[in-house]
Tab-separated table of C-alpha atoms and ligand atoms in Angstrom:
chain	number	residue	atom	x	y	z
V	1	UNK	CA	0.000	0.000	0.000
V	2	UNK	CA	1.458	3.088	-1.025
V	3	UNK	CA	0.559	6.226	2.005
V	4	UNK	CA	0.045	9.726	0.451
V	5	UNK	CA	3.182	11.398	2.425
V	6	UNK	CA	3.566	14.295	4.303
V	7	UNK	CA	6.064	16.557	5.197
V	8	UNK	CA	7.000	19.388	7.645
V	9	UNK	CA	9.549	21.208	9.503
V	10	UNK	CA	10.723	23.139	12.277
V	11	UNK	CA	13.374	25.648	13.289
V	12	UNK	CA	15.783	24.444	16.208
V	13	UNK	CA	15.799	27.688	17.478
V	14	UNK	CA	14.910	27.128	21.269
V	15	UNK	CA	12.956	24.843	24.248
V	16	UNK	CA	9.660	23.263	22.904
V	17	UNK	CA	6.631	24.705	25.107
V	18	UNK	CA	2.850	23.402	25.676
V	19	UNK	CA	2.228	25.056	22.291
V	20	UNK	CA	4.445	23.305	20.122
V	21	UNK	CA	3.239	19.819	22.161
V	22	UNK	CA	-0.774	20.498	21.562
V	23	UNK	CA	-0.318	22.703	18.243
V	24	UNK	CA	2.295	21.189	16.586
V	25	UNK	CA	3.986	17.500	17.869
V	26	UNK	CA	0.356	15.770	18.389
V	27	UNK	CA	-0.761	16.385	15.180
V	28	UNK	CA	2.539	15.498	13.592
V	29	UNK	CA	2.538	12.192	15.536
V	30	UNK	CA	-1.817	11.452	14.200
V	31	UNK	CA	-1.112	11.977	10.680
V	32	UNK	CA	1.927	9.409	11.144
V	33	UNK	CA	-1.521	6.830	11.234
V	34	UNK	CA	-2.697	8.145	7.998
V	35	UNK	CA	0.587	9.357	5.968
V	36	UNK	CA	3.722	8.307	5.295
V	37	UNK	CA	5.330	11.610	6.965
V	38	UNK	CA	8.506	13.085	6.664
V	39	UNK	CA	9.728	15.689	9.530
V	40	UNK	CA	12.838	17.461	9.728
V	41	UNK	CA	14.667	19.986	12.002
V	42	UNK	CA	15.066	23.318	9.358
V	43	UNK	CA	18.720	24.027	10.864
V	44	UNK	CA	19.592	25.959	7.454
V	45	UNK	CA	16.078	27.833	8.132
V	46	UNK	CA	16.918	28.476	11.347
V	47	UNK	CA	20.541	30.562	10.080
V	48	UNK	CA	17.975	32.708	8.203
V	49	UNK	CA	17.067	34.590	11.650
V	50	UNK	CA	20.171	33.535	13.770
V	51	UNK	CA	22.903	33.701	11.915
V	52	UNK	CA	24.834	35.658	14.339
V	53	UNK	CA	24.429	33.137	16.801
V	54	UNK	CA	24.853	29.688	14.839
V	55	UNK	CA	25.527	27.645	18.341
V	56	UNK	CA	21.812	27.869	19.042
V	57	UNK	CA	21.388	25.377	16.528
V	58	UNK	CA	23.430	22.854	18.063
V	59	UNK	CA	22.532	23.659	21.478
V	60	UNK	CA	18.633	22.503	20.730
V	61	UNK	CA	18.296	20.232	17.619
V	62	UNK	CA	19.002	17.196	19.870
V	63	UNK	CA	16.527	18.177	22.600
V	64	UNK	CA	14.260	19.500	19.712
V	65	UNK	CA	14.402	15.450	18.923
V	66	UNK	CA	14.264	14.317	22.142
V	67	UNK	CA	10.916	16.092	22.657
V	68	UNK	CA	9.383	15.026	19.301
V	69	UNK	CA	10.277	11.092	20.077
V	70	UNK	CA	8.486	12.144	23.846
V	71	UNK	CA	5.301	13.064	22.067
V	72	UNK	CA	5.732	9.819	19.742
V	73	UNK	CA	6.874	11.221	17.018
V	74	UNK	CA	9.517	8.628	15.173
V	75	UNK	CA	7.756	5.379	16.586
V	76	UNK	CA	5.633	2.793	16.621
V	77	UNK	CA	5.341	0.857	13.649
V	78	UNK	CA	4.088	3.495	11.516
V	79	UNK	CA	6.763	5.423	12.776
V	80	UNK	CA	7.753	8.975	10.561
V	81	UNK	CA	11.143	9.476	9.340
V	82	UNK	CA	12.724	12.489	11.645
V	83	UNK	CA	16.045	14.479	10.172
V	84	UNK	CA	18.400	16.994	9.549
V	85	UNK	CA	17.717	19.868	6.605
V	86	UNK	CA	21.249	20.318	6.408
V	87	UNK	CA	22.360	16.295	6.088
V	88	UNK	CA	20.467	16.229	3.104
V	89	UNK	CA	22.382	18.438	0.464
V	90	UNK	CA	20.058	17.859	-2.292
V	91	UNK	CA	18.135	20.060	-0.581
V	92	UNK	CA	20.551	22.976	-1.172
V	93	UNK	CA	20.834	21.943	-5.225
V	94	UNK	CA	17.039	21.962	-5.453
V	95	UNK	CA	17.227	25.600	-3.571
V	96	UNK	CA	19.698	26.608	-6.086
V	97	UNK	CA	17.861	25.657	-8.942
V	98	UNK	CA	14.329	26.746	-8.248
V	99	UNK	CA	16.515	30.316	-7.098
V	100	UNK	CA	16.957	30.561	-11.029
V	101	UNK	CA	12.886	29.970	-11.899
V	102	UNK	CA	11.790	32.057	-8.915
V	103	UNK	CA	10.799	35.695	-9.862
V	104	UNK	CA	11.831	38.109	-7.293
V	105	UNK	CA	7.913	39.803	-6.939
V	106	UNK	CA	6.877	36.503	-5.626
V	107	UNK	CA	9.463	37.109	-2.625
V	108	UNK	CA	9.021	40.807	-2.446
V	109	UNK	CA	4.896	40.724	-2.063
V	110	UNK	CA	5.249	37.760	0.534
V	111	UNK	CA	3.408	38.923	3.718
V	112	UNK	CA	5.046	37.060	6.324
V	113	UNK	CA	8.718	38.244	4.782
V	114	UNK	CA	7.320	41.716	5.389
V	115	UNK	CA	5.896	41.353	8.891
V	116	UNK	CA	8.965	39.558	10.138
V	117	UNK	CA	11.209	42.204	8.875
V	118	UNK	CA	9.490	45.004	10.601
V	119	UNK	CA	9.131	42.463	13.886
V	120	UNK	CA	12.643	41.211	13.742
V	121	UNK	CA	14.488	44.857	13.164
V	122	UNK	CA	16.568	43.464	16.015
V	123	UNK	CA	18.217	40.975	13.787
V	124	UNK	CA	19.033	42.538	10.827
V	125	UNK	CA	17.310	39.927	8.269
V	126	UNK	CA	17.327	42.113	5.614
V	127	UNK	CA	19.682	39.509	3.200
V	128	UNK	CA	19.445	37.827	0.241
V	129	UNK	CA	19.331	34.665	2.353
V	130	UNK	CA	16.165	35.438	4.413
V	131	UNK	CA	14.459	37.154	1.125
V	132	UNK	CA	15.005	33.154	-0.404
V	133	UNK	CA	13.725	31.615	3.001
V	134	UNK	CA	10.806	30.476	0.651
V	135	UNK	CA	12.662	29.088	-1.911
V	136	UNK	CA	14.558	26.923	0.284
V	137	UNK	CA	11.197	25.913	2.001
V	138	UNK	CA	9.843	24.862	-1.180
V	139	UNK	CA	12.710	23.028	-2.180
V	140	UNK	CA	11.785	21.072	1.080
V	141	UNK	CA	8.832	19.938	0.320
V	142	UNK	CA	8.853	19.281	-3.325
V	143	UNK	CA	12.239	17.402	-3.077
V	144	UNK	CA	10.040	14.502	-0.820
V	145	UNK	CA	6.963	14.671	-3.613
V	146	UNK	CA	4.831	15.578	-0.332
V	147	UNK	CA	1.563	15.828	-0.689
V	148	UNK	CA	0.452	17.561	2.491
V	149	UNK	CA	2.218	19.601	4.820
V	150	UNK	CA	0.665	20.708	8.016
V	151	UNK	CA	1.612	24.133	8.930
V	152	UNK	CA	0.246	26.841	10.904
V	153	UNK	CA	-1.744	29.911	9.061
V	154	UNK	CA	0.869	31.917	9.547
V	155	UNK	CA	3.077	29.480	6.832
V	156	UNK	CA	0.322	29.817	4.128
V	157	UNK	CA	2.324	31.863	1.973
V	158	UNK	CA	4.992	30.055	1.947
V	159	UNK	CA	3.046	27.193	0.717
V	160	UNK	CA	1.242	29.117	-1.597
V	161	UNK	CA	4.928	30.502	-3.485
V	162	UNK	CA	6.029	26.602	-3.453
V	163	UNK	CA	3.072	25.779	-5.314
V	164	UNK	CA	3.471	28.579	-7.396
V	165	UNK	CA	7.646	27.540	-7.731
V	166	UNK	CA	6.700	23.704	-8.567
V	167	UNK	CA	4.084	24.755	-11.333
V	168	UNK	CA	6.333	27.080	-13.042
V	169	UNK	CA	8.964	24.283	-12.833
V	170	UNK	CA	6.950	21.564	-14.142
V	171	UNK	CA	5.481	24.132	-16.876
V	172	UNK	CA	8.925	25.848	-17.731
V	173	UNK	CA	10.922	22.385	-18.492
V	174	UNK	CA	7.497	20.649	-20.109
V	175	UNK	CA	7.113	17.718	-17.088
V	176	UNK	CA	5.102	17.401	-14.247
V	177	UNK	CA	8.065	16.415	-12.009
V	178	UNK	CA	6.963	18.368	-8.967
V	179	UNK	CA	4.222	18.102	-6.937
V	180	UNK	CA	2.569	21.362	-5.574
V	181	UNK	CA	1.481	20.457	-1.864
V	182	UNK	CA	-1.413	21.192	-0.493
V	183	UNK	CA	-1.464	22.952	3.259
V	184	UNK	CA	-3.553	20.866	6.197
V	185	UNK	CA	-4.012	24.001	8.690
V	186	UNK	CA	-3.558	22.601	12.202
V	187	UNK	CA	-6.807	23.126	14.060
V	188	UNK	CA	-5.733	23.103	17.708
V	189	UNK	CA	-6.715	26.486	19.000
V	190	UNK	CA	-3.673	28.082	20.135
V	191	UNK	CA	-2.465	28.164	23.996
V	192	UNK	CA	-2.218	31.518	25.788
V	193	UNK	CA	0.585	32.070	27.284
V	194	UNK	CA	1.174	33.122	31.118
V	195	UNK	CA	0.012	36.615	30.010
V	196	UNK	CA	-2.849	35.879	27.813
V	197	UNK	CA	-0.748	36.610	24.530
V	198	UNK	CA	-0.040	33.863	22.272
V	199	UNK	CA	2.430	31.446	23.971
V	200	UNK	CA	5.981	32.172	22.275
V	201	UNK	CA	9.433	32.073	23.792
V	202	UNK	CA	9.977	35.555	22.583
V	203	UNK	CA	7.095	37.432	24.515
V	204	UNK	CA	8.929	35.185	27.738
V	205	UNK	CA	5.284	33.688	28.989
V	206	UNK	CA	5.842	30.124	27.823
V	207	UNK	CA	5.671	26.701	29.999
V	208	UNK	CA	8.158	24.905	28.716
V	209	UNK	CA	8.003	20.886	28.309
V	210	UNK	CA	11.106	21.341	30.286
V	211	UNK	CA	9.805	22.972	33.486
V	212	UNK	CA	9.560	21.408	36.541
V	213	UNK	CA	6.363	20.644	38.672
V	214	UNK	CA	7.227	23.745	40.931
V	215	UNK	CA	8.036	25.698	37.944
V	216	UNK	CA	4.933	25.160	36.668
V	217	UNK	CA	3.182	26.135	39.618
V	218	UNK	CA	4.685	29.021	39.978
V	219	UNK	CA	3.760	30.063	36.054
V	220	UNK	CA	-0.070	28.625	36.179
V	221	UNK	CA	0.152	30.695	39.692
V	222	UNK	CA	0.783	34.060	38.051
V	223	UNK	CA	-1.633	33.753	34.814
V	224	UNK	CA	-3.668	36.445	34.220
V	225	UNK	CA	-7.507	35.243	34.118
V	226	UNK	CA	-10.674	36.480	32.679
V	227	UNK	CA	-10.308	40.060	33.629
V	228	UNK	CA	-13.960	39.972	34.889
V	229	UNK	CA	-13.232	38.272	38.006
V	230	UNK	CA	-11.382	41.197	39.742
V	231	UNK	CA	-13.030	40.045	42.763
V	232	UNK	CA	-14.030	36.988	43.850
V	233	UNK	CA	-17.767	37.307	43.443
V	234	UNK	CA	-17.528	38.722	40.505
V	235	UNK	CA	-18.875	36.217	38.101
V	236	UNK	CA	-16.606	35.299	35.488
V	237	UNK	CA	-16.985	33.449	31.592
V	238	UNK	CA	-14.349	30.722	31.156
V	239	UNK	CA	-14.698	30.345	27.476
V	240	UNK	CA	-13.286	33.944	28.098
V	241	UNK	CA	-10.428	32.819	30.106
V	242	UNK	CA	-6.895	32.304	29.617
V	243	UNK	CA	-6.727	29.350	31.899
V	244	UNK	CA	-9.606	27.293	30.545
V	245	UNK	CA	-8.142	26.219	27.342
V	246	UNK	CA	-5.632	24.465	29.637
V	247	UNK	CA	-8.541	22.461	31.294
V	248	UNK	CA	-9.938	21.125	28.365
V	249	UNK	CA	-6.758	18.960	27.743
V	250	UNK	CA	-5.548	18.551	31.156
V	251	UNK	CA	-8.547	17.974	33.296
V	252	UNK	CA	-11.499	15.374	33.127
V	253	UNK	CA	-15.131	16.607	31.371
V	254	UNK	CA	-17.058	16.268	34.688
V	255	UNK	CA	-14.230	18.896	36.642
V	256	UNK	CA	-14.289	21.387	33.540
V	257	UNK	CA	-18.369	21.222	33.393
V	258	UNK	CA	-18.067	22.169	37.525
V	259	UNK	CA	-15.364	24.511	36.856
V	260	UNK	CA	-17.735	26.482	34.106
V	261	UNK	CA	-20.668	26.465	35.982
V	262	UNK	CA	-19.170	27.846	39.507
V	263	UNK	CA	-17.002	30.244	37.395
V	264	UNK	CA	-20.285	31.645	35.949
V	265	UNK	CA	-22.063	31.863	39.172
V	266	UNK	CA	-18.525	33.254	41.311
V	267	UNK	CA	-18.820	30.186	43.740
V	268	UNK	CA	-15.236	28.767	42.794
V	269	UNK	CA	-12.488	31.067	43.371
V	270	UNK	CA	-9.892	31.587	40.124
V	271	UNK	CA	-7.433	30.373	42.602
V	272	UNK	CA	-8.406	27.284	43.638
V	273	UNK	CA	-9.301	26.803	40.167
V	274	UNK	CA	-5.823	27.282	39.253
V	275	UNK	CA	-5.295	24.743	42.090
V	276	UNK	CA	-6.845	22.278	39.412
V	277	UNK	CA	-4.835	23.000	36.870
V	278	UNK	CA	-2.114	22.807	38.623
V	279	UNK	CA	-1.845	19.199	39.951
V	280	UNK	CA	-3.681	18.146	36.682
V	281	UNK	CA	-1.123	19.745	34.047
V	282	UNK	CA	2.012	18.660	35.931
V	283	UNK	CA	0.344	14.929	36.317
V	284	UNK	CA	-0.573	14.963	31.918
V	285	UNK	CA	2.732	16.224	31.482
V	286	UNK	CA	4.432	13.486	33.577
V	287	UNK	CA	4.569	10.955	31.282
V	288	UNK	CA	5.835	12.932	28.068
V	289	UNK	CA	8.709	14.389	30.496
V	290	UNK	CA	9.484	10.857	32.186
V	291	UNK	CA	10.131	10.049	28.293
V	292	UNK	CA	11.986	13.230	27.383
V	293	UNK	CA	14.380	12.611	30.307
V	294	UNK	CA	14.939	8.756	29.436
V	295	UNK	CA	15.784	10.298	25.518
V	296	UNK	CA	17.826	12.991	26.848
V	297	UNK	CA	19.887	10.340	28.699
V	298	UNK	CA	20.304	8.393	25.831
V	299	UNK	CA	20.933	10.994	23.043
V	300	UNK	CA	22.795	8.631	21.278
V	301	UNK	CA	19.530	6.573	20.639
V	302	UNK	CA	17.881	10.065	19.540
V	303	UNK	CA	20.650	10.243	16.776
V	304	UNK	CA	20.539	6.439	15.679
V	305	UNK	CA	16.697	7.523	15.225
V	306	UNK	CA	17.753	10.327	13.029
V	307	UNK	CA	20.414	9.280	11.570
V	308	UNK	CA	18.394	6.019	9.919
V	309	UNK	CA	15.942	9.013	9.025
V	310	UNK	CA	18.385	11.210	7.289
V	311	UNK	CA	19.323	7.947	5.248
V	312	UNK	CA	15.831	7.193	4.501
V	313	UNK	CA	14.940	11.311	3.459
V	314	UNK	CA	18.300	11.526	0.808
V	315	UNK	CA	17.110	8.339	-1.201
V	316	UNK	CA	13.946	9.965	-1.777
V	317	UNK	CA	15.551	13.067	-2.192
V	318	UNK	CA	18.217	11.521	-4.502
V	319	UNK	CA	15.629	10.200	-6.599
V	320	UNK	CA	13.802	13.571	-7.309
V	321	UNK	CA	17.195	14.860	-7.716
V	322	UNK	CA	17.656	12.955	-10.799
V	323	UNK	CA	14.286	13.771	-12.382
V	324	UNK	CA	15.198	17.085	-11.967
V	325	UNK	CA	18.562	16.813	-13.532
V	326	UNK	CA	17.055	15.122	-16.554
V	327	UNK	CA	13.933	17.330	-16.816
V	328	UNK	CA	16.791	20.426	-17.323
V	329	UNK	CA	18.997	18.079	-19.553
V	330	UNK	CA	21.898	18.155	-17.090
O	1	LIG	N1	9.023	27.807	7.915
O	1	LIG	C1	8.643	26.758	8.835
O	1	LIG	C2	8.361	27.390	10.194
O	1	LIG	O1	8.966	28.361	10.561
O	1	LIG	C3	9.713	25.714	8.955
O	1	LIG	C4	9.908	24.975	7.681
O	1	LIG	C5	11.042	24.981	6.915
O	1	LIG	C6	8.972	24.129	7.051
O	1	LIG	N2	10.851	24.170	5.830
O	1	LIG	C7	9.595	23.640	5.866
O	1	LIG	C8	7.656	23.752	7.353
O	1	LIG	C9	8.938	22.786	4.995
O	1	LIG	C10	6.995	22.909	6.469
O	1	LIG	C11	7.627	22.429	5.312
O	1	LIG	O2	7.557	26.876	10.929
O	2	LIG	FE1	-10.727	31.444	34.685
O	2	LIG	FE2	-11.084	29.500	36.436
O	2	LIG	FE3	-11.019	32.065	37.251
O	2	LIG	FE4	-13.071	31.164	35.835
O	2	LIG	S1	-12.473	30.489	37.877
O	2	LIG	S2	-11.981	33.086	35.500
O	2	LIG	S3	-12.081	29.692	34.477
O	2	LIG	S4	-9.353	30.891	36.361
């Protein structure tokens, strides 16, 4: 039976937090049911931003790993294929050559290349390297033949220029060599962080899969909940709050059904409601970190995982290669 595959990627570029485990890692690890999937560490993506400070790279691709194998990513006996961006060189050749077929308007209108260089101004991405982060994300994808790629909204763009970049390939040298991949948009809702913003390691409000249980109480203990609740009869709406979101994957139907009710009516206070959350987050997250440490103490397993990845990713990308080659005449 051949599985439709699927392919996606992410930038070692710091600690994995509850957002990356319930937006990103456990829908990686369901399609690996469905798909034959394909995920990779972007460590040449990740330059595009920190190229100032390469050493980030190698400080977190392994626990990067080590987290996605903790949220069973990588096995089982559908397991996906996990590796490196940078192991696999055909990936720079295919960058190269879509470079030539890629007109510069299609780089120049893309949205999230203009928000991130007004957001980044810190870090001076304003190079010929960043402008092609695109290019280098399509050769990615159409390298593997993916069919789907789960990303977040923000990444639709991107996709949208790689289908644009494999069309004009397949049209320019007269075969359909490349497949133009088709976005599945991760539903999870996305976690607030401590502050109510969107949890992100830059805005410093994440909780990391790395904290520990008093850690965690101590972040859970300063989050900022519906704003309604000033005092403690003041009723309050937790499909409002910042904390609730957090209930519905930690704790049991019946204790989120009391929690709404005697929120609504101001006859549970939001601390002992954070009380909850509290012993029920650090005892879901117990067995994902109990995994994480027995990974981290075994990196070398992480990288025999990878490395039989990487092997598996450049025959497939080998392949393509070739196609390509011959579809030019070279
Ligand atoms: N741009 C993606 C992100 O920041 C990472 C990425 C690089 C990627 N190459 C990819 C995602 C290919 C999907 C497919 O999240
Ligand atoms: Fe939020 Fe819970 Fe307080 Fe309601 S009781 S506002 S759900 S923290």
């Amino acid at each position: 039976m051949n599985r439709k595959r699927v392919l996606s990627g992410m930038r070692p570029t710091g600690k994995s937090h509850l957002g990356h485990l319930h937006g990103i890692f456990e829908n990686w690890r369901a399609l690996q049911d469905t798909y034959e999937c394909f995920y990779f560490a972007a460590d040449w993506h990740a330059l595009t931003s920190e190229y100032k400070h390469p050493e980030i790279v190698g400080e977190t691709i392994w626990e990067m790993f080590a987290d996605m194998l903790s949220a069973g990513i990588g096995v089982g006996d559908q397991a996906g294929y996990l590796f490196i961006q940078s192991q696999v060189k055909e990936h720079a050749e295919l960058f190269l050559l879509l470079s030539m077929i890629t007109p510069l308007g299609w780089l120049e209108r893309n949205p999230t290349h203009k928000e991130q260089i007004r957001e980044l101004k810190e870090k001076d991405i304003r190079t010929y390297g960043f402008l092609g982060y695109p290019v280098l994300q399509a050769a990615d994808i159409v390298i593997y033949k993916a069919h789907y790629v789960p990303v977040g909204k923000d990444q639709l763009p991107h996709l949208e220029i790689t289908r644009e970049i494999a069309r004009r390939f397949n049209f320019l040298y007269g075969k359909e060599v490349l497949i133009p991949p088709e976005a599945l948009l991760t539903e999870a809702a996305s976690l607030g962080g401590v502050d109510g913003r969107k949890m992100s390691k830059s805005y410093d409000n994440a909780i990391f899969l790395a904290d520990t249980p008093e850690e965690i109480k101590q972040k859970i203990a300063s989050m900022v909940t519906d704003t309604r609740r000033a005092r403690k009869s003041d009723p309050g709406e937790p499909e409002e709050c910042n904390l609730f979101p957090f209930h519905k994957i930690y704790s049991p139907q019946d204790l989120q059904d009391q929690i709404a009710e005697e929120c609504r009516k101001a006859t549970i206070g939001c601390v002992q409601c954070k009380k909850f959350l509290m012993k029920n987050l650090i005892e879901g997250l117990a067995p994902i970190q109990e995994r994480r440490a027995y990974y981290l103490s075994r990196l070398n397993e992480v990288k025999e995982i990878v490395n039989a990845g990487t092997r598996k990713a450049r025959e497939v990308a080998r392949e393509t290669m070739g196609e390509v080659r011959d579809a030019l005449g070279f």
